[in-house]
Amino acid sequence: MEQFIGKVWVLGDDIDTDIIIPTEYLALPTVEDMKQYGFSPLRPELASQIQEGDIIVAGKNFGCGSSREQAPEIIKALKVKCVIAKSYARIFFRNSINNGLLLIENSDIQDVIKEGDSLTVNMGESLEFDGKTYPIHPLPDNLMDIINAGGLVKAMQKRNGII
């Protein structure tokens, strides 16, 4: 079982793709150029504060709004280890998996954790915080294969012996 610990950034409900990456920055040439503007309508300083391995914890309906693929790409470019939310918009969920971004659903941790806390993730099993364990449902193996490969394209290349 893989386990990791990350610093938590707490966001609310209904974080839409326009908050994750505003439309005006989509014209920039690369995701690397765009990532500094991640979450800027909500918290302009957040993208510069997120460190590699950090975890975003949010409420319900994370990733709602448009189906822009850049939204999960921005989160991944910020080197966020995973997003934990009560629920996800369907298209955002699929775009995230296809881009290799780990999403975890849990409806309890958001109510007890505070920004800056450390959270332990036991892949496919549980979250641990403040001496308590919060069960999670594992993603199916085929989706974990995509995430572990770094996205759908890389997973298919690996599967077909291209890389």
PDB file of C-alpha atoms in Angstrom, residues 24-147:
ATOM      1  CA  GLU A  24      -8.201  34.932 -19.926  1.00  0.00           C
ATOM      2  CA  TYR A  25      -5.116  32.786 -19.214  1.00  0.00           C
ATOM      3  CA  LEU A  26      -6.041  29.955 -21.565  1.00  0.00           C
ATOM      4  CA  ALA A  27      -4.359  31.806 -24.444  1.00  0.00           C
ATOM      5  CA  LEU A  28      -0.950  31.472 -22.812  1.00  0.00           C
ATOM      6  CA  PRO A  29       1.294  29.071 -24.725  1.00  0.00           C
ATOM      7  CA  THR A  30       1.723  26.314 -22.111  1.00  0.00           C
ATOM      8  CA  VAL A  31       0.259  24.964 -18.904  1.00  0.00           C
ATOM      9  CA  GLU A  32       3.550  25.929 -17.229  1.00  0.00           C
ATOM     10  CA  ASP A  33       2.835  29.544 -18.214  1.00  0.00           C
ATOM     11  CA  MET A  34      -0.749  29.280 -16.964  1.00  0.00           C
ATOM     12  CA  LYS A  35      -0.156  27.599 -13.614  1.00  0.00           C
ATOM     13  CA  GLN A  36       0.812  30.800 -11.780  1.00  0.00           C
ATOM     14  CA  TYR A  37      -2.776  31.992 -12.292  1.00  0.00           C
ATOM     15  CA  GLY A  38      -4.365  28.873 -10.811  1.00  0.00           C
ATOM     16  CA  PHE A  39      -7.173  29.695  -8.376  1.00  0.00           C
ATOM     17  CA  SER A  40      -6.496  33.437  -8.843  1.00  0.00           C
ATOM     18  CA  PRO A  41     -10.165  34.573  -8.788  1.00  0.00           C
ATOM     19  CA  LEU A  42     -10.568  32.943  -5.392  1.00  0.00           C
ATOM     20  CA  ARG A  43      -7.099  33.358  -3.877  1.00  0.00           C
ATOM     21  CA  PRO A  44      -4.526  35.130  -6.071  1.00  0.00           C
ATOM     22  CA  GLU A  45      -1.612  34.023  -3.888  1.00  0.00           C
ATOM     23  CA  LEU A  46      -2.506  30.327  -3.715  1.00  0.00           C
ATOM     24  CA  ALA A  47      -0.638  29.048  -6.782  1.00  0.00           C
ATOM     25  CA  SER A  48       2.626  30.527  -5.524  1.00  0.00           C
ATOM     26  CA  GLN A  49       2.144  28.995  -2.072  1.00  0.00           C
ATOM     27  CA  ILE A  50       1.356  25.422  -3.106  1.00  0.00           C
ATOM     28  CA  GLN A  51       4.376  23.129  -2.791  1.00  0.00           C
ATOM     29  CA  GLU A  52       5.079  19.804  -4.438  1.00  0.00           C
ATOM     30  CA  GLY A  53       3.162  17.038  -2.664  1.00  0.00           C
ATOM     31  CA  ASP A  54       0.515  19.295  -1.151  1.00  0.00           C
ATOM     32  CA  ILE A  55      -3.120  18.188  -1.028  1.00  0.00           C
ATOM     33  CA  ILE A  56      -6.237  20.166  -1.896  1.00  0.00           C
ATOM     34  CA  VAL A  57      -9.283  19.410   0.257  1.00  0.00           C
ATOM     35  CA  ALA A  58     -12.576  20.781  -1.018  1.00  0.00           C
ATOM     36  CA  GLY A  59     -16.312  20.443  -0.614  1.00  0.00           C
ATOM     37  CA  LYS A  60     -18.915  19.238  -3.051  1.00  0.00           C
ATOM     38  CA  ASN A  61     -19.018  19.625  -6.832  1.00  0.00           C
ATOM     39  CA  PHE A  62     -15.305  20.336  -7.327  1.00  0.00           C
ATOM     40  CA  GLY A  63     -14.482  21.079 -10.976  1.00  0.00           C
ATOM     41  CA  CYS A  64     -17.985  22.112 -12.016  1.00  0.00           C
ATOM     42  CA  GLY A  65     -18.481  24.450 -14.960  1.00  0.00           C
ATOM     43  CA  SER A  66     -16.919  24.026 -18.362  1.00  0.00           C
ATOM     44  CA  SER A  67     -15.159  20.892 -19.474  1.00  0.00           C
ATOM     45  CA  ARG A  68     -11.823  22.646 -19.961  1.00  0.00           C
ATOM     46  CA  GLU A  69      -9.049  20.124 -19.813  1.00  0.00           C
ATOM     47  CA  GLN A  70      -6.564  22.722 -18.584  1.00  0.00           C
ATOM     48  CA  ALA A  71      -8.166  22.746 -15.112  1.00  0.00           C
ATOM     49  CA  PRO A  72      -6.753  19.385 -13.957  1.00  0.00           C
ATOM     50  CA  GLU A  73      -3.569  20.077 -15.931  1.00  0.00           C
ATOM     51  CA  ILE A  74      -3.015  23.251 -13.871  1.00  0.00           C
ATOM     52  CA  ILE A  75      -3.490  21.387 -10.591  1.00  0.00           C
ATOM     53  CA  LYS A  76      -1.078  18.705 -11.728  1.00  0.00           C
ATOM     54  CA  ALA A  77       1.440  21.337 -12.925  1.00  0.00           C
ATOM     55  CA  LEU A  78       1.321  22.871  -9.440  1.00  0.00           C
ATOM     56  CA  LYS A  79       2.540  19.429  -8.260  1.00  0.00           C
ATOM     57  CA  VAL A  80      -0.500  18.818  -6.059  1.00  0.00           C
ATOM     58  CA  LYS A  81      -0.381  15.156  -4.991  1.00  0.00           C
ATOM     59  CA  CYS A  82      -4.158  14.726  -4.938  1.00  0.00           C
ATOM     60  CA  VAL A  83      -7.489  16.449  -4.526  1.00  0.00           C
ATOM     61  CA  ILE A  84      -9.901  15.204  -1.883  1.00  0.00           C
ATOM     62  CA  ALA A  85     -13.477  16.424  -2.215  1.00  0.00           C
ATOM     63  CA  LYS A  86     -16.990  15.468  -1.192  1.00  0.00           C
ATOM     64  CA  SER A  87     -17.893  15.137  -4.882  1.00  0.00           C
ATOM     65  CA  TYR A  88     -16.644  16.047  -8.355  1.00  0.00           C
ATOM     66  CA  ALA A  89     -18.202  17.264 -11.560  1.00  0.00           C
ATOM     67  CA  ARG A  90     -18.341  14.273 -13.890  1.00  0.00           C
ATOM     68  CA  ILE A  91     -16.357  15.747 -16.790  1.00  0.00           C
ATOM     69  CA  PHE A  92     -13.696  17.173 -14.454  1.00  0.00           C
ATOM     70  CA  PHE A  93     -13.333  13.737 -12.845  1.00  0.00           C
ATOM     71  CA  ARG A  94     -12.696  12.073 -16.184  1.00  0.00           C
ATOM     72  CA  ASN A  95     -10.363  14.837 -17.414  1.00  0.00           C
ATOM     73  CA  SER A  96      -8.388  14.506 -14.180  1.00  0.00           C
ATOM     74  CA  ILE A  97      -7.943  10.760 -14.546  1.00  0.00           C
ATOM     75  CA  ASN A  98      -6.978  11.190 -18.204  1.00  0.00           C
ATOM     76  CA  ASN A  99      -4.319  13.712 -17.151  1.00  0.00           C
ATOM     77  CA  GLY A 100      -2.989  11.580 -14.306  1.00  0.00           C
ATOM     78  CA  LEU A 101      -4.369  13.642 -11.397  1.00  0.00           C
ATOM     79  CA  LEU A 102      -5.437  11.572  -8.396  1.00  0.00           C
ATOM     80  CA  LEU A 103      -8.904  12.383  -7.052  1.00  0.00           C
ATOM     81  CA  ILE A 104     -10.292  10.946  -3.823  1.00  0.00           C
ATOM     82  CA  GLU A 105     -13.873  11.240  -2.637  1.00  0.00           C
ATOM     83  CA  ASN A 106     -14.567  11.569   1.061  1.00  0.00           C
ATOM     84  CA  SER A 107     -17.471  13.342   2.688  1.00  0.00           C
ATOM     85  CA  ASP A 108     -16.093  13.733   6.219  1.00  0.00           C
ATOM     86  CA  ILE A 109     -12.527  15.083   6.236  1.00  0.00           C
ATOM     87  CA  GLN A 110     -13.553  18.564   5.013  1.00  0.00           C
ATOM     88  CA  ASP A 111     -15.473  19.157   8.210  1.00  0.00           C
ATOM     89  CA  VAL A 112     -12.548  18.498  10.564  1.00  0.00           C
ATOM     90  CA  ILE A 113      -9.354  19.536   8.785  1.00  0.00           C
ATOM     91  CA  LYS A 114      -7.906  23.039   8.657  1.00  0.00           C
ATOM     92  CA  GLU A 115      -5.629  24.657   6.139  1.00  0.00           C
ATOM     93  CA  GLY A 116      -1.989  23.926   6.887  1.00  0.00           C
ATOM     94  CA  ASP A 117      -2.710  20.608   8.628  1.00  0.00           C
ATOM     95  CA  SER A 118      -0.923  17.479   7.452  1.00  0.00           C
ATOM     96  CA  LEU A 119      -2.980  14.597   6.154  1.00  0.00           C
ATOM     97  CA  THR A 120      -1.894  10.998   5.573  1.00  0.00           C
ATOM     98  CA  VAL A 121      -3.322   9.187   2.558  1.00  0.00           C
ATOM     99  CA  ASN A 122      -3.241   5.399   2.507  1.00  0.00           C
ATOM    100  CA  MET A 123      -3.933   4.730  -1.154  1.00  0.00           C
ATOM    101  CA  GLY A 124      -7.185   2.931  -1.766  1.00  0.00           C
ATOM    102  CA  GLU A 125      -7.871   2.528   1.943  1.00  0.00           C
ATOM    103  CA  SER A 126      -8.100   5.561   4.165  1.00  0.00           C
ATOM    104  CA  LEU A 127      -7.183   9.062   5.220  1.00  0.00           C
ATOM    105  CA  GLU A 128      -5.602   9.627   8.623  1.00  0.00           C
ATOM    106  CA  PHE A 129      -5.887  12.876  10.517  1.00  0.00           C
ATOM    107  CA  ASP A 130      -5.673  13.800  14.183  1.00  0.00           C
ATOM    108  CA  GLY A 131      -5.628  10.168  15.324  1.00  0.00           C
ATOM    109  CA  LYS A 132      -8.735   9.234  13.367  1.00  0.00           C
ATOM    110  CA  THR A 133      -9.142   7.138  10.229  1.00  0.00           C
ATOM    111  CA  TYR A 134     -11.528   8.074   7.420  1.00  0.00           C
ATOM    112  CA  PRO A 135     -12.227   5.230   4.968  1.00  0.00           C
ATOM    113  CA  ILE A 136     -12.100   5.884   1.228  1.00  0.00           C
ATOM    114  CA  HIS A 137     -13.167   3.785  -1.715  1.00  0.00           C
ATOM    115  CA  PRO A 138     -10.347   2.750  -4.012  1.00  0.00           C
ATOM    116  CA  LEU A 139     -10.443   3.692  -7.660  1.00  0.00           C
ATOM    117  CA  PRO A 140     -10.655   0.711 -10.017  1.00  0.00           C
ATOM    118  CA  ASP A 141      -7.323  -0.754 -11.129  1.00  0.00           C
ATOM    119  CA  ASN A 142      -7.737   0.458 -14.711  1.00  0.00           C
ATOM    120  CA  LEU A 143      -8.072   4.075 -13.521  1.00  0.00           C
ATOM    121  CA  MET A 144      -5.126   3.724 -11.139  1.00  0.00           C
ATOM    122  CA  ASP A 145      -3.057   2.367 -14.039  1.00  0.00           C
ATOM    123  CA  ILE A 146      -3.816   5.593 -15.941  1.00  0.00           C
ATOM    124  CA  ILE A 147      -2.949   7.796 -12.947  1.00  0.00           C
TER     125      ILE A 147
END
